Amino acid sequence: MSIQIGIFGYGNLGRGIESAIRQNPDMTLAAVFTRRDPATLTIGTEGVPVLHTSQVEAYADKIDVMILCGGSATDLPTQTPALARRFCVVDSFDTHARIPEHLAAVDAAAKEGGKTAMISVGWDPGMFSLNRLYGDAVLPDGKDYTFWGKGVSQGHSDAIRRIDGVLDAKQYTIPVESALEAVRSGVCPDLTTRQKHTRECFVVAAEGADKARIEREIKTMPNYFADYDTTVHFISAEELARDHGGIPHGGFVIRSGKTGKESEHTHVIEYSLRLDSNPEFTASVIVAYARAVARLYREGNVGCKTVFDIPPAYLSPKSRDELIASLL
Amino acid sequence: MSIQIGIFGYGNLGRGIESAIRQNPDMTLAAVFTRRDPATLTIGTEGVPVLHTSQVEAYADKIDVMILCGGSATDLPTQTPALARRFCVVDSFDTHARIPEHLAAVDAAAKEGGKTAMISVGWDPGMFSLNRLYGDAVLPDGKDYTFWGKGVSQGHSDAIRRIDGVLDAKQYTIPVESALEAVRSGVCPDLTTRQKHTRECFVVAAEGADKARIEREIKTMPNYFADYDTTVHFISAEELARDHGGIPHGGFVIRSGKTGKESEHTHVIEYSLRLDSNPEFTASVIVAYARAVARLYREGNVGCKTVFDIPPAYLSPKSRDELIASLL
């Protein structure tokens, strides 16, 4: 029986989920829910109903796992607990500092409804978190480092776009190569925010706008840019569309640690991602975990889970015997 | 209550386990079992009993997890099933092709004894297997590649030592950089054995030995060297001891795959290890999984497990809340 997937929110991530489902023969897209007028939305899969979010209750028996594709700032904190009462759900909540409270809210809702939920699925949080945990457990006398990029940060791009006189912008987060090399050498350096990443901004300014003022406002913006070495390039709208249309991302989780009688041996574990499309890769991770959620629910394992709770074999459509014979 | 660990076999791996236990405050080394005369063995931890393997039964109630440190060729196929009836066990059985039959034997024994067992723990099989599985599940339209090295292969070094006229030898397996780069580019190349790895041998020959014949015997040895580009260096015993005394190893698991409506986006996941000491890193992985085995046993989850079956959180001494707050 194919796993029936619902998509709740049809932006970049929702479209990525739709594509990922097509790569997984054990899954079917059952319905897409949108806050827009469903009549205005054309999706990529023929014959799949597109419905308004207000109609979601009627689908409670038709969907095995609902994947929430909204944003962490305002959508998911209310949507995930609300839906977890009636659906098995997966979200990609990525505000690290607020994960514990989100988990508690979703866990309570899922248990009330007897459903299985999973939050914070993707690559960070997600695959990067797994690698931080495995590294921490395997090399306890060590330290881990996470670097992001080179990639587009949506939040930082949005922050630039809000500046007066800016028509459009793309911001790239770039790991500092010398910092990466220091970490890879196993010396466990102490690194400041500025030493780990730089930020590069491509900005389309309105005609006649004061570019010096825009550049200053970007570089001094607290939290977003003030703690980084930031470069600002002014380009045309055509150049932005031509050269910066993608949503690439990636990064590195590196753990180094010591072993031996006198801690004389150093080991370096490095996990890296190079992604052409951040939302499509995030979607691919979510879809694999949706399979795990469906299985946990069948097993009666309710409440809210994280990637830390899921046996790796649950992500795969292959049988345990097949996995052991082919991948172990 | 500290987890009481037994070490069964005190070679390089056993000594690595002993060191790793000292890095994990929730574990205690309870006893070391050896096939040698226990009186001849001095271990690195004071006050820990060293016993002959024939006395192991008497320790059934004193040990939470027994870690088997023998070899995969002849020791583990009999030892692990035999001990799994009376102890929770972990081994590092690494003959990939024979894992299914070993699993079946250990599973039957563990279930008969109501114990929890785990086989094939380390880095390959082990951490590399996990990364093959995660990559396969997350990017189903893709391909994975495993490269080993640069590192010392014990089996290949032993094979050289068996050649007439060879006093000692060390063999390094080295990944071919151009093959690594091709895989990293995301093109999914087809690679032959010869294209993936080279082998470099450092050989101490007996005085007067026919070096040309030794070199020829190495390079034409079926399975071990014939399918590879192999380099042979003859060096002195002093040089071997000075420059090749360590047991470094490492390698790469790289998965690349496509996503998108027209498979237009490529993603590359790379996991790599650079290890100063192969046995000590293997031991570190085993000790983390021994913690998981102790917990599974407390939960009544008996039978033989693999790394694919274990929720990541079970490897850590930290609470789930702490993991979620600090590493997710």
CSV table of N, CA, C and O in Angstrom, one decimal, chain B residues 128-167:
chain,number,residue,atom,x,y,z
B,128,PHE,N,30.5,4.0,7.8
B,128,PHE,CA,30.4,4.1,6.4
B,128,PHE,C,29.0,3.5,5.9
B,128,PHE,O,28.4,4.0,5.0
B,129,SER,N,28.7,2.4,6.5
B,129,SER,CA,27.4,1.7,6.2
B,129,SER,C,26.2,2.7,6.4
B,129,SER,O,25.3,2.8,5.6
B,130,LEU,N,26.3,3.4,7.6
B,130,LEU,CA,25.2,4.3,7.9
B,130,LEU,C,25.1,5.4,6.8
B,130,LEU,O,24.0,5.8,6.4
B,131,ASN,N,26.3,5.9,6.4
B,131,ASN,CA,26.2,6.9,5.4
B,131,ASN,C,25.8,6.4,4.0
B,131,ASN,O,25.2,7.1,3.3
B,132,ARG,N,26.1,5.1,3.7
B,132,ARG,CA,25.6,4.6,2.5
B,132,ARG,C,24.0,4.5,2.6
B,132,ARG,O,23.3,4.9,1.6
B,133,LEU,N,23.5,4.1,3.7
B,133,LEU,CA,22.1,4.0,3.9
B,133,LEU,C,21.4,5.3,3.8
B,133,LEU,O,20.4,5.5,3.1
B,134,TYR,N,21.9,6.3,4.6
B,134,TYR,CA,21.2,7.6,4.6
B,134,TYR,C,21.3,8.2,3.2
B,134,TYR,O,20.3,8.8,2.7
B,135,GLY,N,22.4,8.1,2.5
B,135,GLY,CA,22.5,8.6,1.2
B,135,GLY,C,21.5,8.0,0.2
B,135,GLY,O,20.9,8.6,-0.6
B,136,ASP,N,21.4,6.6,0.3
B,136,ASP,CA,20.5,5.9,-0.6
B,136,ASP,C,19.1,6.2,-0.3
B,136,ASP,O,18.3,6.4,-1.3
B,137,ALA,N,18.7,6.5,0.9
B,137,ALA,CA,17.3,6.8,1.3
B,137,ALA,C,17.0,8.3,0.9
B,137,ALA,O,15.9,8.5,0.4
B,138,VAL,N,17.9,9.2,1.0
B,138,VAL,CA,17.6,10.6,0.8
B,138,VAL,C,17.7,11.0,-0.7
B,138,VAL,O,17.0,11.8,-1.1
B,139,LEU,N,18.7,10.4,-1.4
B,139,LEU,CA,18.8,10.6,-2.8
B,139,LEU,C,18.6,9.3,-3.6
B,139,LEU,O,19.6,8.8,-4.1
B,140,PRO,N,17.4,8.9,-3.7
B,140,PRO,CA,17.2,7.6,-4.4
B,140,PRO,C,17.6,7.5,-5.9
B,140,PRO,O,18.0,6.5,-6.3
B,141,ASP,N,17.6,8.7,-6.5
B,141,ASP,CA,18.0,8.7,-7.9
B,141,ASP,C,19.5,9.1,-7.9
B,141,ASP,O,19.9,10.3,-8.2
B,142,GLY,N,20.4,8.2,-7.5
B,142,GLY,CA,21.8,8.5,-7.3
B,142,GLY,C,22.6,7.3,-7.2
B,142,GLY,O,22.2,6.1,-7.4
B,143,LYS,N,23.9,7.5,-6.8
B,143,LYS,CA,24.8,6.4,-6.8
B,143,LYS,C,25.8,6.7,-5.6
B,143,LYS,O,26.1,7.9,-5.4
B,144,ASP,N,26.2,5.6,-4.9
B,144,ASP,CA,27.2,5.9,-3.9
B,144,ASP,C,28.6,5.2,-4.2
B,144,ASP,O,28.6,4.2,-4.9
B,145,TYR,N,29.6,5.8,-3.7
B,145,TYR,CA,31.0,5.3,-3.9
B,145,TYR,C,31.7,5.3,-2.6
B,145,TYR,O,31.5,6.2,-1.8
B,146,THR,N,32.4,4.2,-2.3
B,146,THR,CA,33.2,4.1,-1.1
B,146,THR,C,34.7,4.0,-1.5
B,146,THR,O,35.0,3.2,-2.4
B,147,PHE,N,35.5,4.9,-1.0
B,147,PHE,CA,36.9,4.8,-1.2
B,147,PHE,C,37.6,4.6,0.2
B,147,PHE,O,37.1,5.1,1.2
B,148,TRP,N,38.6,3.8,0.2
B,148,TRP,CA,39.4,3.6,1.5
B,148,TRP,C,40.8,4.2,1.4
B,148,TRP,O,41.4,4.1,0.3
B,149,GLY,N,41.2,4.7,2.5
B,149,GLY,CA,42.6,5.2,2.6
B,149,GLY,C,42.7,6.7,2.5
B,149,GLY,O,41.7,7.3,2.5
B,150,LYS,N,43.9,7.2,2.6
B,150,LYS,CA,45.1,6.5,2.7
B,150,LYS,C,45.2,5.8,4.0
B,150,LYS,O,45.0,6.4,5.0
B,151,GLY,N,45.6,4.4,4.0
B,151,GLY,CA,45.7,3.7,5.2
B,151,GLY,C,46.3,2.4,5.0
B,151,GLY,O,46.4,1.9,3.9
B,152,VAL,N,46.7,1.8,6.2
B,152,VAL,CA,47.3,0.5,6.2
B,152,VAL,C,46.3,-0.6,6.2
B,152,VAL,O,45.4,-0.6,7.0
B,153,SER,N,46.4,-1.5,5.3
B,153,SER,CA,45.6,-2.7,5.2
B,153,SER,C,46.3,-3.8,5.9
B,153,SER,O,47.4,-4.3,5.4
B,154,GLN,N,45.8,-4.3,7.0
B,154,GLN,CA,46.5,-5.4,7.7
B,154,GLN,C,46.5,-6.7,6.9
B,154,GLN,O,47.5,-7.4,6.8
B,155,GLY,N,45.4,-7.0,6.2
B,155,GLY,CA,45.3,-8.2,5.4
B,155,GLY,C,46.3,-8.2,4.3
B,155,GLY,O,47.0,-9.2,4.0
B,156,HIS,N,46.4,-7.1,3.6
B,156,HIS,CA,47.4,-7.0,2.5
B,156,HIS,C,48.8,-7.0,3.0
B,156,HIS,O,49.7,-7.6,2.3
B,157,SER,N,49.1,-6.4,4.1
B,157,SER,CA,50.4,-6.4,4.7
B,157,SER,C,50.8,-7.8,5.1
B,157,SER,O,51.9,-8.3,4.8
B,158,ASP,N,49.8,-8.6,5.7
B,158,ASP,CA,50.1,-10.0,6.0
B,158,ASP,C,50.4,-10.8,4.8
B,158,ASP,O,51.2,-11.7,4.8
B,159,ALA,N,49.6,-10.6,3.7
B,159,ALA,CA,49.8,-11.3,2.5
B,159,ALA,C,51.2,-11.2,1.9
B,159,ALA,O,51.8,-12.1,1.5
B,160,ILE,N,51.8,-10.0,2.0
B,160,ILE,CA,53.1,-9.7,1.6
B,160,ILE,C,54.1,-10.5,2.5
B,160,ILE,O,55.1,-11.1,2.0
B,161,ARG,N,53.9,-10.4,3.8
B,161,ARG,CA,54.8,-11.1,4.7
B,161,ARG,C,54.9,-12.6,4.5
B,161,ARG,O,55.9,-13.2,4.9
B,162,ARG,N,53.9,-13.2,3.9
B,162,ARG,CA,53.9,-14.6,3.7
B,162,ARG,C,54.8,-15.0,2.4
B,162,ARG,O,55.0,-16.2,2.2
B,163,ILE,N,55.2,-14.0,1.7
B,163,ILE,CA,56.1,-14.3,0.5
B,163,ILE,C,57.5,-14.7,1.0
B,163,ILE,O,58.0,-14.0,1.9
B,164,ASP,N,58.0,-15.7,0.3
B,164,ASP,CA,59.4,-16.2,0.7
B,164,ASP,C,60.4,-15.0,0.5
B,164,ASP,O,60.4,-14.3,-0.5
B,165,GLY,N,61.2,-14.8,1.5
B,165,GLY,CA,62.3,-13.8,1.4
B,165,GLY,C,61.8,-12.4,2.0
B,165,GLY,O,62.6,-11.5,2.0
B,166,VAL,N,60.6,-12.3,2.4
B,166,VAL,CA,60.1,-11.1,3.0
B,166,VAL,C,60.2,-11.2,4.5
B,166,VAL,O,59.6,-12.1,5.1
B,167,LEU,N,60.8,-10.2,5.2
B,167,LEU,CA,60.9,-10.2,6.6
B,167,LEU,C,59.8,-9.4,7.3
B,167,LEU,O,59.3,-9.8,8.3
